[in-house]
Amino acid sequence: MSDFALWPVLAGTLAFFAVGALWYGVIFAVPWQRAAGLSNTQLREGNMGLIFALTFAFEMLIAMVLWHLIARTDPAPHVVMMMALGFAAGVMIPAIGINYLYLRKPLSLFLIDAGHFLVGMAAMGGVFVWFRG
């Protein structure tokens, strides 16, 4: 398996991005907006094209790193999922938790965002398992 493969990385990125679209656009749109303290006007003021493009780029970087680790270690499918979820639970979620503590963000925002990272990484891990199958 190559250290970098475009299609699995792209598919993993798309899976994570799709989870975010559902998470913040449908499932938790109102609670997230309330917890983030953003008005409808503030949400409309952002450059959504740039925000989505950068989100996709960051998620692709995450996918590239995870795929590289998987390619270098050749783990069993259940270990791929453990790596994806472990990265979310052991690195990403604590990092935003630390940031939110200093920003004095509410617990509800942390839980919504942490859930997004956990489910998004599970989706990415599932895609990677499928590509390796």
PDB file of C-alpha atoms in Angstrom:
ATOM      1  CA  MET A   1       0.000   0.000   0.000  1.00  0.00           C
ATOM      2  CA  SER A   2       1.358   3.419  -0.949  1.00  0.00           C
ATOM      3  CA  ASP A   3       2.079   6.008   1.749  1.00  0.00           C
ATOM      4  CA  PHE A   4      -0.153   8.344  -0.224  1.00  0.00           C
ATOM      5  CA  ALA A   5      -3.113   7.362  -2.339  1.00  0.00           C
ATOM      6  CA  LEU A   6      -5.339  10.084  -3.734  1.00  0.00           C
ATOM      7  CA  TRP A   7      -8.663   8.230  -3.890  1.00  0.00           C
ATOM      8  CA  PRO A   8      -8.807   6.932  -0.311  1.00  0.00           C
ATOM      9  CA  VAL A   9      -7.587  10.293   1.023  1.00  0.00           C
ATOM     10  CA  LEU A  10     -10.145  12.172  -1.058  1.00  0.00           C
ATOM     11  CA  ALA A  11     -12.957   9.778  -0.098  1.00  0.00           C
ATOM     12  CA  GLY A  12     -12.011   9.968   3.592  1.00  0.00           C
ATOM     13  CA  THR A  13     -12.004  13.754   3.367  1.00  0.00           C
ATOM     14  CA  LEU A  14     -15.414  13.750   1.680  1.00  0.00           C
ATOM     15  CA  ALA A  15     -16.799  11.464   4.409  1.00  0.00           C
ATOM     16  CA  PHE A  16     -15.565  13.793   7.155  1.00  0.00           C
ATOM     17  CA  PHE A  17     -16.883  16.827   5.256  1.00  0.00           C
ATOM     18  CA  ALA A  18     -20.297  15.170   4.773  1.00  0.00           C
ATOM     19  CA  VAL A  19     -20.516  14.443   8.495  1.00  0.00           C
ATOM     20  CA  GLY A  20     -19.813  18.121   9.160  1.00  0.00           C
ATOM     21  CA  ALA A  21     -22.512  19.209   6.711  1.00  0.00           C
ATOM     22  CA  LEU A  22     -25.071  17.015   8.449  1.00  0.00           C
ATOM     23  CA  TRP A  23     -23.781  17.786  11.947  1.00  0.00           C
ATOM     24  CA  TYR A  24     -23.772  21.571  11.677  1.00  0.00           C
ATOM     25  CA  GLY A  25     -26.299  22.043   8.873  1.00  0.00           C
ATOM     26  CA  VAL A  26     -29.066  19.707  10.026  1.00  0.00           C
ATOM     27  CA  ILE A  27     -28.607  17.856  13.312  1.00  0.00           C
ATOM     28  CA  PHE A  28     -27.061  20.532  15.566  1.00  0.00           C
ATOM     29  CA  ALA A  29     -27.526  23.730  13.529  1.00  0.00           C
ATOM     30  CA  VAL A  30     -29.577  25.634  16.094  1.00  0.00           C
ATOM     31  CA  PRO A  31     -27.899  24.356  19.299  1.00  0.00           C
ATOM     32  CA  TRP A  32     -24.453  24.957  17.784  1.00  0.00           C
ATOM     33  CA  GLN A  33     -25.346  28.499  16.680  1.00  0.00           C
ATOM     34  CA  ARG A  34     -26.724  29.268  20.151  1.00  0.00           C
ATOM     35  CA  ALA A  35     -23.706  27.763  21.954  1.00  0.00           C
ATOM     36  CA  ALA A  36     -21.284  29.582  19.631  1.00  0.00           C
ATOM     37  CA  GLY A  37     -23.128  32.856  20.294  1.00  0.00           C
ATOM     38  CA  LEU A  38     -23.546  33.636  16.601  1.00  0.00           C
ATOM     39  CA  SER A  39     -26.491  35.565  15.178  1.00  0.00           C
ATOM     40  CA  ASN A  40     -28.026  34.821  11.770  1.00  0.00           C
ATOM     41  CA  THR A  41     -26.438  38.046  10.520  1.00  0.00           C
ATOM     42  CA  GLN A  42     -22.990  36.957  11.703  1.00  0.00           C
ATOM     43  CA  LEU A  43     -23.379  33.606   9.976  1.00  0.00           C
ATOM     44  CA  ARG A  44     -24.324  35.298   6.706  1.00  0.00           C
ATOM     45  CA  GLU A  45     -21.356  37.698   6.917  1.00  0.00           C
ATOM     46  CA  GLY A  46     -18.708  34.998   6.646  1.00  0.00           C
ATOM     47  CA  ASN A  47     -17.111  34.045   3.350  1.00  0.00           C
ATOM     48  CA  MET A  48     -18.617  30.563   3.200  1.00  0.00           C
ATOM     49  CA  GLY A  49     -16.704  29.582   0.069  1.00  0.00           C
ATOM     50  CA  LEU A  50     -13.409  30.275   1.796  1.00  0.00           C
ATOM     51  CA  ILE A  51     -14.563  28.649   5.043  1.00  0.00           C
ATOM     52  CA  PHE A  52     -15.663  25.471   3.239  1.00  0.00           C
ATOM     53  CA  ALA A  53     -12.494  25.365   1.119  1.00  0.00           C
ATOM     54  CA  LEU A  54     -10.220  25.714   4.146  1.00  0.00           C
ATOM     55  CA  THR A  55     -12.282  23.183   6.105  1.00  0.00           C
ATOM     56  CA  PHE A  56     -11.890  20.718   3.242  1.00  0.00           C
ATOM     57  CA  ALA A  57      -8.139  21.421   3.048  1.00  0.00           C
ATOM     58  CA  PHE A  58      -7.666  20.880   6.795  1.00  0.00           C
ATOM     59  CA  GLU A  59      -9.732  17.692   6.695  1.00  0.00           C
ATOM     60  CA  MET A  60      -7.672  16.494   3.736  1.00  0.00           C
ATOM     61  CA  LEU A  61      -4.499  17.081   5.748  1.00  0.00           C
ATOM     62  CA  ILE A  62      -5.974  14.982   8.567  1.00  0.00           C
ATOM     63  CA  ALA A  63      -6.868  12.257   6.039  1.00  0.00           C
ATOM     64  CA  MET A  64      -3.373  12.324   4.552  1.00  0.00           C
ATOM     65  CA  VAL A  65      -1.748  11.907   7.975  1.00  0.00           C
ATOM     66  CA  LEU A  66      -4.072   9.079   9.002  1.00  0.00           C
ATOM     67  CA  TRP A  67      -3.675   7.299   5.650  1.00  0.00           C
ATOM     68  CA  HIS A  68       0.116   7.616   5.926  1.00  0.00           C
ATOM     69  CA  LEU A  69       0.079   6.052   9.404  1.00  0.00           C
ATOM     70  CA  ILE A  70      -2.149   3.241   8.188  1.00  0.00           C
ATOM     71  CA  ALA A  71       0.015   2.656   5.109  1.00  0.00           C
ATOM     72  CA  ARG A  72       3.194   2.515   7.196  1.00  0.00           C
ATOM     73  CA  THR A  73       1.804   0.124   9.838  1.00  0.00           C
ATOM     74  CA  ASP A  74      -0.611  -2.036   7.767  1.00  0.00           C
ATOM     75  CA  PRO A  75      -3.000  -2.622  10.696  1.00  0.00           C
ATOM     76  CA  ALA A  76      -6.032  -4.903  10.842  1.00  0.00           C
ATOM     77  CA  PRO A  77      -9.382  -3.239  10.027  1.00  0.00           C
ATOM     78  CA  HIS A  78     -10.418  -2.928  13.677  1.00  0.00           C
ATOM     79  CA  VAL A  79      -7.084  -1.251  14.416  1.00  0.00           C
ATOM     80  CA  VAL A  80      -7.712   1.263  11.603  1.00  0.00           C
ATOM     81  CA  MET A  81     -10.919   2.239  13.393  1.00  0.00           C
ATOM     82  CA  MET A  82      -9.096   2.372  16.722  1.00  0.00           C
ATOM     83  CA  MET A  83      -6.491   4.675  15.156  1.00  0.00           C
ATOM     84  CA  ALA A  84      -9.136   6.980  13.668  1.00  0.00           C
ATOM     85  CA  LEU A  85     -11.179   7.167  16.858  1.00  0.00           C
ATOM     86  CA  GLY A  86      -8.067   7.332  19.013  1.00  0.00           C
ATOM     87  CA  PHE A  87      -6.757  10.266  17.017  1.00  0.00           C
ATOM     88  CA  ALA A  88     -10.084  12.051  17.563  1.00  0.00           C
ATOM     89  CA  ALA A  89     -10.369  11.179  21.256  1.00  0.00           C
ATOM     90  CA  GLY A  90      -6.686  11.446  22.113  1.00  0.00           C
ATOM     91  CA  VAL A  91      -5.533  14.441  20.063  1.00  0.00           C
ATOM     92  CA  MET A  92      -8.273  16.453  18.366  1.00  0.00           C
ATOM     93  CA  ILE A  93     -10.854  16.601  21.159  1.00  0.00           C
ATOM     94  CA  PRO A  94      -8.368  17.419  23.947  1.00  0.00           C
ATOM     95  CA  ALA A  95      -6.840  20.127  21.726  1.00  0.00           C
ATOM     96  CA  ILE A  96     -10.166  21.879  21.218  1.00  0.00           C
ATOM     97  CA  GLY A  97     -10.976  21.310  24.893  1.00  0.00           C
ATOM     98  CA  ILE A  98      -7.843  23.186  25.959  1.00  0.00           C
ATOM     99  CA  ASN A  99      -8.602  25.975  23.499  1.00  0.00           C
ATOM    100  CA  TYR A 100     -12.214  26.256  24.667  1.00  0.00           C
ATOM    101  CA  LEU A 101     -11.162  26.447  28.326  1.00  0.00           C
ATOM    102  CA  TYR A 102      -9.104  29.563  27.673  1.00  0.00           C
ATOM    103  CA  LEU A 103     -11.736  31.046  25.377  1.00  0.00           C
ATOM    104  CA  ARG A 104     -14.378  30.388  28.070  1.00  0.00           C
ATOM    105  CA  LYS A 105     -16.580  28.552  25.572  1.00  0.00           C
ATOM    106  CA  PRO A 106     -19.613  26.695  26.930  1.00  0.00           C
ATOM    107  CA  LEU A 107     -19.588  22.955  27.552  1.00  0.00           C
ATOM    108  CA  SER A 108     -22.447  22.521  25.077  1.00  0.00           C
ATOM    109  CA  LEU A 109     -20.286  23.915  22.250  1.00  0.00           C
ATOM    110  CA  PHE A 110     -17.430  21.636  23.239  1.00  0.00           C
ATOM    111  CA  LEU A 111     -19.704  18.581  23.241  1.00  0.00           C
ATOM    112  CA  ILE A 112     -21.174  19.411  19.836  1.00  0.00           C
ATOM    113  CA  ASP A 113     -17.755  20.022  18.293  1.00  0.00           C
ATOM    114  CA  ALA A 114     -16.169  17.011  20.003  1.00  0.00           C
ATOM    115  CA  GLY A 115     -18.981  14.815  18.715  1.00  0.00           C
ATOM    116  CA  HIS A 116     -18.354  16.097  15.210  1.00  0.00           C
ATOM    117  CA  PHE A 117     -14.675  15.153  15.411  1.00  0.00           C
ATOM    118  CA  LEU A 118     -15.462  11.718  16.809  1.00  0.00           C
ATOM    119  CA  VAL A 119     -18.142  10.869  14.228  1.00  0.00           C
ATOM    120  CA  GLY A 120     -16.175  12.478  11.393  1.00  0.00           C
ATOM    121  CA  MET A 121     -13.079  10.458  12.206  1.00  0.00           C
ATOM    122  CA  ALA A 122     -15.172   7.293  12.496  1.00  0.00           C
ATOM    123  CA  ALA A 123     -16.528   7.978   9.009  1.00  0.00           C
ATOM    124  CA  MET A 124     -13.028   8.558   7.681  1.00  0.00           C
ATOM    125  CA  GLY A 125     -11.773   5.389   9.342  1.00  0.00           C
ATOM    126  CA  GLY A 126     -14.669   3.431   7.863  1.00  0.00           C
ATOM    127  CA  VAL A 127     -13.824   4.707   4.388  1.00  0.00           C
ATOM    128  CA  PHE A 128     -10.197   3.720   4.868  1.00  0.00           C
ATOM    129  CA  VAL A 129     -11.190   0.221   6.001  1.00  0.00           C
ATOM    130  CA  TRP A 130     -13.369  -0.081   2.891  1.00  0.00           C
ATOM    131  CA  PHE A 131     -10.551   1.039   0.587  1.00  0.00           C
ATOM    132  CA  ARG A 132      -8.134  -1.418   2.146  1.00  0.00           C
ATOM    133  CA  GLY A 133     -10.642  -4.300   1.973  1.00  0.00           C
TER     134      GLY A 133
END
